[in-house]
Amino acid sequence: MEISVVGCGYLGAVHAAAMAELGHRVVGVDTDAAKIAKLTAGTAPFFEPGLDELLRAGIDSGRLRFTTDLAEAAGAEVHFVAVGTPQLPGADGADLRFVNGAFDALAAVASAGSLIVGKSTVPVGTAADLVGRLRQAGSAALVAWNPEFLREGFAVADTLTPDRLVYGVDDPRSTDLLDRVYAAVLERGTPRIVTDFATAELVKTAANAFLATKISFINAMAEIAEATGADVTTLADAMGHDARIGRRFLNAGIGFGGGCLPKDIRAFTARAEELGRAESVAFLRQVDAINLRRRERAVELAVEMLGGSVYERRIAVLGLTFKPDSDDTRDSPALDVAARLHGLGALVRATDPHGIANARLRHPQLDYVEAAEAALRDADLAVLVTEWREYRDLEPAAVAALMAEPRIIDARNVLDPAAWRAAGFAYRGLGRS
Ligand SMILES: NC(=O)c1ccc[n+]([C@@H]2O[C@H](COP(=O)([O-])OP(=O)(O)OC[C@H]3O[C@@H](n4cnc5c(N)ncnc54)[C@H](O)[C@@H]3O)[C@@H](O)[C@H]2O)c1
Ligand SMILES: O=c1ccn([C@@H]2O[C@H](COP(=O)(O)OP(=O)(O)O[C@H]3O[C@H](CO)[C@@H](O)[C@H](O)[C@H]3O)[C@@H](O)[C@H]2O)c(=O)[nH]1
C-alpha cells in the first residue's frame, strides 16, 4: 500500500520505518527540515535502539522516503498522523494545534475515500471533532483513531510486534484499510480491537493513567517504607508474585517522566473536568503529586547525606534521560533533580550516555561530562538517577577510588546495597532501608 506518516518524531519516524518493513511504500512528512535531512540520510534524529538499521533497510529497499512537502503524500491510501500533543503552556490540557494543523493540511491533500489515521494521543472526543473539521474543509477522507502503545527504548519491537491493535472507526471501510496495513502483524495472531472513536481514544488515555498510577502506588509505599524502616523493593517483589498484581511497573524510585505519562494524566484530568466528571479521575492529581514528591525526596536525601547542605559540594549525577535507552529528556526526573541540586548551589557534574545534547538545550547552566569517571572524580556524592546498564554495572570499589567520599544515592533502587556498603559506601535508596 501507499502510506504517508505525518510527523516524524519519536513515534512517527519509527512508525514510518516499520510500515516500510511491513512491505508498504511509505513517505514520512515533517515540517522540521533538519529532521527530514537526517532521516533521508538513513539516520534517526534521536537515539532509539534498532531504528537506524530499520531506516536504512527501508531506504535501501526503495520503499521509504522522507520529505517536508505534504503534497508528496497525495497519492497515499492511508495517512497516519503522528504529530505532537504536548501539554498546553500554563494549563493541564493537551495542545491540539499540531493535530488540527495536520488535519487541516491533509484536508487539501488526502483523496476522497483515503483514510486519515490518528496515532497521536488525544483527549477523548478529538476524533469526532476532527471529522467535522475535515467535512467543513470539503474533504471526504475517512478517519480512524489507532492509538500507539510503544515504549521509547523498545519502539521498534513494540511497533512491529505490538501487544494489541486498537482501531477506533465509524465506517467498515476504515477497518478493511487498517487490516491491509497491519496484515503481517495480524497474521502473527496479534489481538485486534475494533471499536468507536471515543473508546479507542480512551483506551490510550486509560492505559497510561493506569501505568502512572501503578508507579505512584509503589512510590507512595516507598514513602511509608521510609517512615517505618521497611524495604520497598522487597515489598514490590513480594506483591509482584501475585499474578493479579504483577511485578512490572512496580519499580519505586524518582518516578515517571517523559513526553507521555506526565502530560497524559494531566490532559486526562483536564478533559474529565470539561466533561463534568472531575471526581472520576481526581486520584490522578494524587498520582501526579506523589510522583513529583519523589524528586524532592532525592534532593532532600542529598542534603541529608552531605550534612545539611549541598552548597559548593561536588555531586556526580549519573543519568539525564527520563529512562535508559532513550535520549529523551522531556519532563525527565533525572534532569530535574540535577537542576534542583545546581539551584541549591551544588557543584553538579552530570553525565549520560545519550542524553547530554537534549539536556543541555533545557538546562545549559549545568556542567556536563561525557564519561561517568569524569563526573565521579573527587565527588562528595554520587546520585544514580537513570538506570543505564553501564551505571548498574559500576564496580563499587572502582567508584570509591574515584570519589572524594564514598556516598551514593540509588534513586532508581537498582544497586545491591550490601555490595556498595561492603565497599565503604554510605548507601541510600528511595524507600529502602
Ligand atoms: N514518544 C512516544 O513514545 C509515544 C508513544 C505513543 C504515543 N505518543 C504520542 O504520539 C504523539 C507524537 O509524540 P512524539 O513523542 O513522537 O512527539 P515529537 O515531538 O517527537 O514528534 C512530533 C513531530 O511532529 C512534527 N510536526 C508537527 N506539526 C506537523 C505538521 N503539521 N506536519 C508535519 N509534521 C509536523 C514535529 O516537527 C515533530 O517532529 C504524541 O501525541 C504522543 O503523546 C508518543
Ligand atoms: O516501574 C517503573 C516503570 C517505569 N518508571 C518510569 O516511568 C516512566 C515511563 O516509562 P515507560 O512507560 O517505560 O516509557 P514511555 O516510553 O514513556 O512509555 C509510556 O508512554 C508511551 C507514550 O504514551 C506509551 O505508548 C507506553 O505504552 C507507555 O509505557 C520512565 O520515567 C520510567 O523511569 C518507573 O519509575 N517505575
mmCIF file with all atom_site columns, N, CA, C and O in Angstrom, residues 279-311:
data_model
loop_
_atom_site.group_PDB
_atom_site.id
_atom_site.type_symbol
_atom_site.label_atom_id
_atom_site.label_alt_id
_atom_site.label_comp_id
_atom_site.label_asym_id
_atom_site.label_entity_id
_atom_site.label_seq_id
_atom_site.pdbx_PDB_ins_code
_atom_site.Cartn_x
_atom_site.Cartn_y
_atom_site.Cartn_z
_atom_site.occupancy
_atom_site.B_iso_or_equiv
_atom_site.pdbx_formal_charge
_atom_site.auth_seq_id
_atom_site.auth_comp_id
_atom_site.auth_asym_id
_atom_site.auth_atom_id
_atom_site.pdbx_PDB_model_num
ATOM 1   N N  . GLU A 1 279 ? -14.411 14.350 39.378 1.00 0.00 ? 279 GLU A N  1
ATOM 2   C CA . GLU A 1 279 ? -14.211 13.450 40.528 1.00 0.00 ? 279 GLU A CA 1
ATOM 3   C C  . GLU A 1 279 ? -13.812 12.035 40.097 1.00 0.00 ? 279 GLU A C  1
ATOM 4   O O  . GLU A 1 279 ? -13.147 11.315 40.839 1.00 0.00 ? 279 GLU A O  1
ATOM 5   N N  . SER A 1 280 ? -14.179 11.630 38.868 1.00 0.00 ? 280 SER A N  1
ATOM 6   C CA . SER A 1 280 ? -13.878 10.262 38.417 1.00 0.00 ? 280 SER A CA 1
ATOM 7   C C  . SER A 1 280 ? -12.374 10.016 38.348 1.00 0.00 ? 280 SER A C  1
ATOM 8   O O  . SER A 1 280 ? -11.910 8.895  38.546 1.00 0.00 ? 280 SER A O  1
ATOM 9   N N  . VAL A 1 281 ? -11.623 11.051 38.023 1.00 0.00 ? 281 VAL A N  1
ATOM 10  C CA . VAL A 1 281 ? -10.174 10.853 37.903 1.00 0.00 ? 281 VAL A CA 1
ATOM 11  C C  . VAL A 1 281 ? -9.409  11.776 38.855 1.00 0.00 ? 281 VAL A C  1
ATOM 12  O O  . VAL A 1 281 ? -8.223  12.063 38.638 1.00 0.00 ? 281 VAL A O  1
ATOM 13  N N  . ALA A 1 282 ? -10.106 12.202 39.926 1.00 0.00 ? 282 ALA A N  1
ATOM 14  C CA . ALA A 1 282 ? -9.446  13.109 40.886 1.00 0.00 ? 282 ALA A CA 1
ATOM 15  C C  . ALA A 1 282 ? -8.180  12.463 41.456 1.00 0.00 ? 282 ALA A C  1
ATOM 16  O O  . ALA A 1 282 ? -7.221  13.153 41.797 1.00 0.00 ? 282 ALA A O  1
ATOM 17  N N  . PHE A 1 283 ? -8.169  11.124 41.520 1.00 0.00 ? 283 PHE A N  1
ATOM 18  C CA . PHE A 1 283 ? -6.983  10.429 42.070 1.00 0.00 ? 283 PHE A CA 1
ATOM 19  C C  . PHE A 1 283 ? -5.735  10.701 41.240 1.00 0.00 ? 283 PHE A C  1
ATOM 20  O O  . PHE A 1 283 ? -4.619  10.580 41.736 1.00 0.00 ? 283 PHE A O  1
ATOM 21  N N  . LEU A 1 284 ? -5.914  11.085 39.970 1.00 0.00 ? 284 LEU A N  1
ATOM 22  C CA . LEU A 1 284 ? -4.731  11.335 39.131 1.00 0.00 ? 284 LEU A CA 1
ATOM 23  C C  . LEU A 1 284 ? -3.944  12.551 39.613 1.00 0.00 ? 284 LEU A C  1
ATOM 24  O O  . LEU A 1 284 ? -2.746  12.655 39.371 1.00 0.00 ? 284 LEU A O  1
ATOM 25  N N  . ARG A 1 285 ? -4.621  13.464 40.310 1.00 0.00 ? 285 ARG A N  1
ATOM 26  C CA . ARG A 1 285 ? -3.889  14.593 40.917 1.00 0.00 ? 285 ARG A CA 1
ATOM 27  C C  . ARG A 1 285 ? -2.921  14.067 41.979 1.00 0.00 ? 285 ARG A C  1
ATOM 28  O O  . ARG A 1 285 ? -1.798  14.541 42.100 1.00 0.00 ? 285 ARG A O  1
ATOM 29  N N  . GLN A 1 286 ? -3.377  13.077 42.732 1.00 0.00 ? 286 GLN A N  1
ATOM 30  C CA . GLN A 1 286 ? -2.515  12.456 43.751 1.00 0.00 ? 286 GLN A CA 1
ATOM 31  C C  . GLN A 1 286 ? -1.374  11.691 43.090 1.00 0.00 ? 286 GLN A C  1
ATOM 32  O O  . GLN A 1 286 ? -0.236  11.721 43.553 1.00 0.00 ? 286 GLN A O  1
ATOM 33  N N  . VAL A 1 287 ? -1.702  11.003 42.003 1.00 0.00 ? 287 VAL A N  1
ATOM 34  C CA . VAL A 1 287 ? -0.682  10.248 41.259 1.00 0.00 ? 287 VAL A CA 1
ATOM 35  C C  . VAL A 1 287 ? 0.433   11.199 40.829 1.00 0.00 ? 287 VAL A C  1
ATOM 36  O O  . VAL A 1 287 ? 1.630   10.906 40.987 1.00 0.00 ? 287 VAL A O  1
ATOM 37  N N  . ASP A 1 288 ? 0.044   12.346 40.307 1.00 0.00 ? 288 ASP A N  1
ATOM 38  C CA . ASP A 1 288 ? 0.999   13.363 39.858 1.00 0.00 ? 288 ASP A CA 1
ATOM 39  C C  . ASP A 1 288 ? 1.793   13.908 41.056 1.00 0.00 ? 288 ASP A C  1
ATOM 40  O O  . ASP A 1 288 ? 3.025   14.038 41.004 1.00 0.00 ? 288 ASP A O  1
ATOM 41  N N  . ALA A 1 289 ? 1.087   14.195 42.142 1.00 0.00 ? 289 ALA A N  1
ATOM 42  C CA . ALA A 1 289 ? 1.744   14.797 43.315 1.00 0.00 ? 289 ALA A CA 1
ATOM 43  C C  . ALA A 1 289 ? 2.742   13.829 43.956 1.00 0.00 ? 289 ALA A C  1
ATOM 44  O O  . ALA A 1 289 ? 3.863   14.213 44.308 1.00 0.00 ? 289 ALA A O  1
ATOM 45  N N  . ILE A 1 290 ? 2.333   12.573 44.096 1.00 0.00 ? 290 ILE A N  1
ATOM 46  C CA . ILE A 1 290 ? 3.249   11.558 44.663 1.00 0.00 ? 290 ILE A CA 1
ATOM 47  C C  . ILE A 1 290 ? 4.502   11.495 43.796 1.00 0.00 ? 290 ILE A C  1
ATOM 48  O O  . ILE A 1 290 ? 5.634   11.475 44.287 1.00 0.00 ? 290 ILE A O  1
ATOM 49  N N  . ASN A 1 291 ? 4.272   11.481 42.471 1.00 0.00 ? 291 ASN A N  1
ATOM 50  C CA . ASN A 1 291 ? 5.386   11.369 41.528 1.00 0.00 ? 291 ASN A CA 1
ATOM 51  C C  . ASN A 1 291 ? 6.371   12.525 41.704 1.00 0.00 ? 291 ASN A C  1
ATOM 52  O O  . ASN A 1 291 ? 7.583   12.315 41.772 1.00 0.00 ? 291 ASN A O  1
ATOM 53  N N  . LEU A 1 292 ? 5.857   13.735 41.801 1.00 0.00 ? 292 LEU A N  1
ATOM 54  C CA . LEU A 1 292 ? 6.749   14.904 41.907 1.00 0.00 ? 292 LEU A CA 1
ATOM 55  C C  . LEU A 1 292 ? 7.452   14.954 43.262 1.00 0.00 ? 292 LEU A C  1
ATOM 56  O O  . LEU A 1 292 ? 8.583   15.432 43.369 1.00 0.00 ? 292 LEU A O  1
ATOM 57  N N  . ARG A 1 293 ? 6.792   14.422 44.306 1.00 0.00 ? 293 ARG A N  1
ATOM 58  C CA . ARG A 1 293 ? 7.427   14.404 45.644 1.00 0.00 ? 293 ARG A CA 1
ATOM 59  C C  . ARG A 1 293 ? 8.688   13.550 45.670 1.00 0.00 ? 293 ARG A C  1
ATOM 60  O O  . ARG A 1 293 ? 9.602   13.800 46.445 1.00 0.00 ? 293 ARG A O  1
ATOM 61  N N  . ARG A 1 294 ? 8.742   12.534 44.807 1.00 0.00 ? 294 ARG A N  1
ATOM 62  C CA . ARG A 1 294 ? 9.924   11.647 44.813 1.00 0.00 ? 294 ARG A CA 1
ATOM 63  C C  . ARG A 1 294 ? 11.182  12.390 44.356 1.00 0.00 ? 294 ARG A C  1
ATOM 64  O O  . ARG A 1 294 ? 12.277  12.101 44.769 1.00 0.00 ? 294 ARG A O  1
ATOM 65  N N  . ARG A 1 295 ? 10.999  13.350 43.458 1.00 0.00 ? 295 ARG A N  1
ATOM 66  C CA . ARG A 1 295 ? 12.151  14.141 43.013 1.00 0.00 ? 295 ARG A CA 1
ATOM 67  C C  . ARG A 1 295 ? 12.656  14.984 44.187 1.00 0.00 ? 295 ARG A C  1
ATOM 68  O O  . ARG A 1 295 ? 13.858  15.076 44.423 1.00 0.00 ? 295 ARG A O  1
ATOM 69  N N  . GLU A 1 296 ? 11.701  15.588 44.909 1.00 0.00 ? 296 GLU A N  1
ATOM 70  C CA . GLU A 1 296 ? 12.070  16.383 46.089 1.00 0.00 ? 296 GLU A CA 1
ATOM 71  C C  . GLU A 1 296 ? 12.789  15.525 47.105 1.00 0.00 ? 296 GLU A C  1
ATOM 72  O O  . GLU A 1 296 ? 13.748  15.945 47.737 1.00 0.00 ? 296 GLU A O  1
ATOM 73  N N  . ARG A 1 297 ? 12.297  14.293 47.268 1.00 0.00 ? 297 ARG A N  1
ATOM 74  C CA . ARG A 1 297 ? 12.886  13.395 48.271 1.00 0.00 ? 297 ARG A CA 1
ATOM 75  C C  . ARG A 1 297 ? 14.348  13.073 47.914 1.00 0.00 ? 297 ARG A C  1
ATOM 76  O O  . ARG A 1 297 ? 15.196  13.012 48.806 1.00 0.00 ? 297 ARG A O  1
ATOM 77  N N  . ALA A 1 298 ? 14.624  12.890 46.631 1.00 0.00 ? 298 ALA A N  1
ATOM 78  C CA . ALA A 1 298 ? 16.002  12.610 46.219 1.00 0.00 ? 298 ALA A CA 1
ATOM 79  C C  . ALA A 1 298 ? 16.901  13.793 46.587 1.00 0.00 ? 298 ALA A C  1
ATOM 80  O O  . ALA A 1 298 ? 18.026  13.602 47.068 1.00 0.00 ? 298 ALA A O  1
ATOM 81  N N  . VAL A 1 299 ? 16.406  14.994 46.397 1.00 0.00 ? 299 VAL A N  1
ATOM 82  C CA . VAL A 1 299 ? 17.193  16.188 46.719 1.00 0.00 ? 299 VAL A CA 1
ATOM 83  C C  . VAL A 1 299 ? 17.384  16.291 48.242 1.00 0.00 ? 299 VAL A C  1
ATOM 84  O O  . VAL A 1 299 ? 18.486  16.556 48.723 1.00 0.00 ? 299 VAL A O  1
ATOM 85  N N  . GLU A 1 300 ? 16.291  16.029 48.987 1.00 0.00 ? 300 GLU A N  1
ATOM 86  C CA . GLU A 1 300 ? 16.369  16.043 50.462 1.00 0.00 ? 300 GLU A CA 1
ATOM 87  C C  . GLU A 1 300 ? 17.431  15.074 50.969 1.00 0.00 ? 300 GLU A C  1
ATOM 88  O O  . GLU A 1 300 ? 18.197  15.382 51.879 1.00 0.00 ? 300 GLU A O  1
ATOM 89  N N  . LEU A 1 301 ? 17.448  13.865 50.362 1.00 0.00 ? 301 LEU A N  1
ATOM 90  C CA . LEU A 1 301 ? 18.425  12.852 50.776 1.00 0.00 ? 301 LEU A CA 1
ATOM 91  C C  . LEU A 1 301 ? 19.850  13.340 50.536 1.00 0.00 ? 301 LEU A C  1
ATOM 92  O O  . LEU A 1 301 ? 20.742  13.092 51.351 1.00 0.00 ? 301 LEU A O  1
ATOM 93  N N  . ALA A 1 302 ? 20.042  14.043 49.392 1.00 0.00 ? 302 ALA A N  1
ATOM 94  C CA . ALA A 1 302 ? 21.385  14.570 49.082 1.00 0.00 ? 302 ALA A CA 1
ATOM 95  C C  . ALA A 1 302 ? 21.794  15.566 50.162 1.00 0.00 ? 302 ALA A C  1
ATOM 96  O O  . ALA A 1 302 ? 22.931  15.520 50.670 1.00 0.00 ? 302 ALA A O  1
ATOM 97  N N  . VAL A 1 303 ? 20.868  16.432 50.531 1.00 0.00 ? 303 VAL A N  1
ATOM 98  C CA . VAL A 1 303 ? 21.150  17.434 51.578 1.00 0.00 ? 303 VAL A CA 1
ATOM 99  C C  . VAL A 1 303 ? 21.497  16.720 52.885 1.00 0.00 ? 303 VAL A C  1
ATOM 100 O O  . VAL A 1 303 ? 22.500  17.024 53.548 1.00 0.00 ? 303 VAL A O  1
ATOM 101 N N  . GLU A 1 304 ? 20.678  15.715 53.220 1.00 0.00 ? 304 GLU A N  1
ATOM 102 C CA . GLU A 1 304 ? 20.876  14.943 54.452 1.00 0.00 ? 304 GLU A CA 1
ATOM 103 C C  . GLU A 1 304 ? 22.250  14.259 54.459 1.00 0.00 ? 304 GLU A C  1
ATOM 104 O O  . GLU A 1 304 ? 22.998  14.350 55.435 1.00 0.00 ? 304 GLU A O  1
ATOM 105 N N  . MET A 1 305 ? 22.577  13.613 53.338 1.00 0.00 ? 305 MET A N  1
ATOM 106 C CA . MET A 1 305 ? 23.833  12.843 53.300 1.00 0.00 ? 305 MET A CA 1
ATOM 107 C C  . MET A 1 305 ? 25.056  13.744 53.320 1.00 0.00 ? 305 MET A C  1
ATOM 108 O O  . MET A 1 305 ? 26.147  13.305 53.685 1.00 0.00 ? 305 MET A O  1
ATOM 109 N N  . LEU A 1 306 ? 24.867  14.998 52.926 1.00 0.00 ? 306 LEU A N  1
ATOM 110 C CA . LEU A 1 306 ? 26.007  15.912 52.932 1.00 0.00 ? 306 LEU A CA 1
ATOM 111 C C  . LEU A 1 306 ? 25.970  16.821 54.165 1.00 0.00 ? 306 LEU A C  1
ATOM 112 O O  . LEU A 1 306 ? 26.556  17.922 54.166 1.00 0.00 ? 306 LEU A O  1
ATOM 113 N N  . GLY A 1 307 ? 25.267  16.377 55.191 1.00 0.00 ? 307 GLY A N  1
ATOM 114 C CA . GLY A 1 307 ? 25.330  17.046 56.486 1.00 0.00 ? 307 GLY A CA 1
ATOM 115 C C  . GLY A 1 307 ? 24.544  18.336 56.580 1.00 0.00 ? 307 GLY A C  1
ATOM 116 O O  . GLY A 1 307 ? 24.886  19.218 57.366 1.00 0.00 ? 307 GLY A O  1
ATOM 117 N N  . GLY A 1 308 ? 23.489  18.486 55.744 1.00 0.00 ? 308 GLY A N  1
ATOM 118 C CA . GLY A 1 308 ? 22.601  19.637 55.911 1.00 0.00 ? 308 GLY A CA 1
ATOM 119 C C  . GLY A 1 308 ? 22.640  20.639 54.783 1.00 0.00 ? 308 GLY A C  1
ATOM 120 O O  . GLY A 1 308 ? 21.776  21.514 54.698 1.00 0.00 ? 308 GLY A O  1
ATOM 121 N N  . SER A 1 309 ? 23.626  20.555 53.896 1.00 0.00 ? 309 SER A N  1
ATOM 122 C CA . SER A 1 309 ? 23.660  21.488 52.768 1.00 0.00 ? 309 SER A CA 1
ATOM 123 C C  . SER A 1 309 ? 24.467  20.888 51.624 1.00 0.00 ? 309 SER A C  1
ATOM 124 O O  . SER A 1 309 ? 25.479  20.207 51.843 1.00 0.00 ? 309 SER A O  1
ATOM 125 N N  . VAL A 1 310 ? 24.006  21.168 50.397 1.00 0.00 ? 310 VAL A N  1
ATOM 126 C CA . VAL A 1 310 ? 24.770  20.710 49.223 1.00 0.00 ? 310 VAL A CA 1
ATOM 127 C C  . VAL A 1 310 ? 25.615  21.847 48.655 1.00 0.00 ? 310 VAL A C  1
ATOM 128 O O  . VAL A 1 310 ? 26.328  21.658 47.674 1.00 0.00 ? 310 VAL A O  1
ATOM 129 N N  . TYR A 1 311 ? 25.529  23.007 49.276 1.00 0.00 ? 311 TYR A N  1
ATOM 130 C CA . TYR A 1 311 ? 26.191  24.205 48.748 1.00 0.00 ? 311 TYR A CA 1
ATOM 131 C C  . TYR A 1 311 ? 27.690  23.964 48.541 1.00 0.00 ? 311 TYR A C  1
ATOM 132 O O  . TYR A 1 311 ? 28.404  23.546 49.455 1.00 0.00 ? 311 TYR A O  1
#
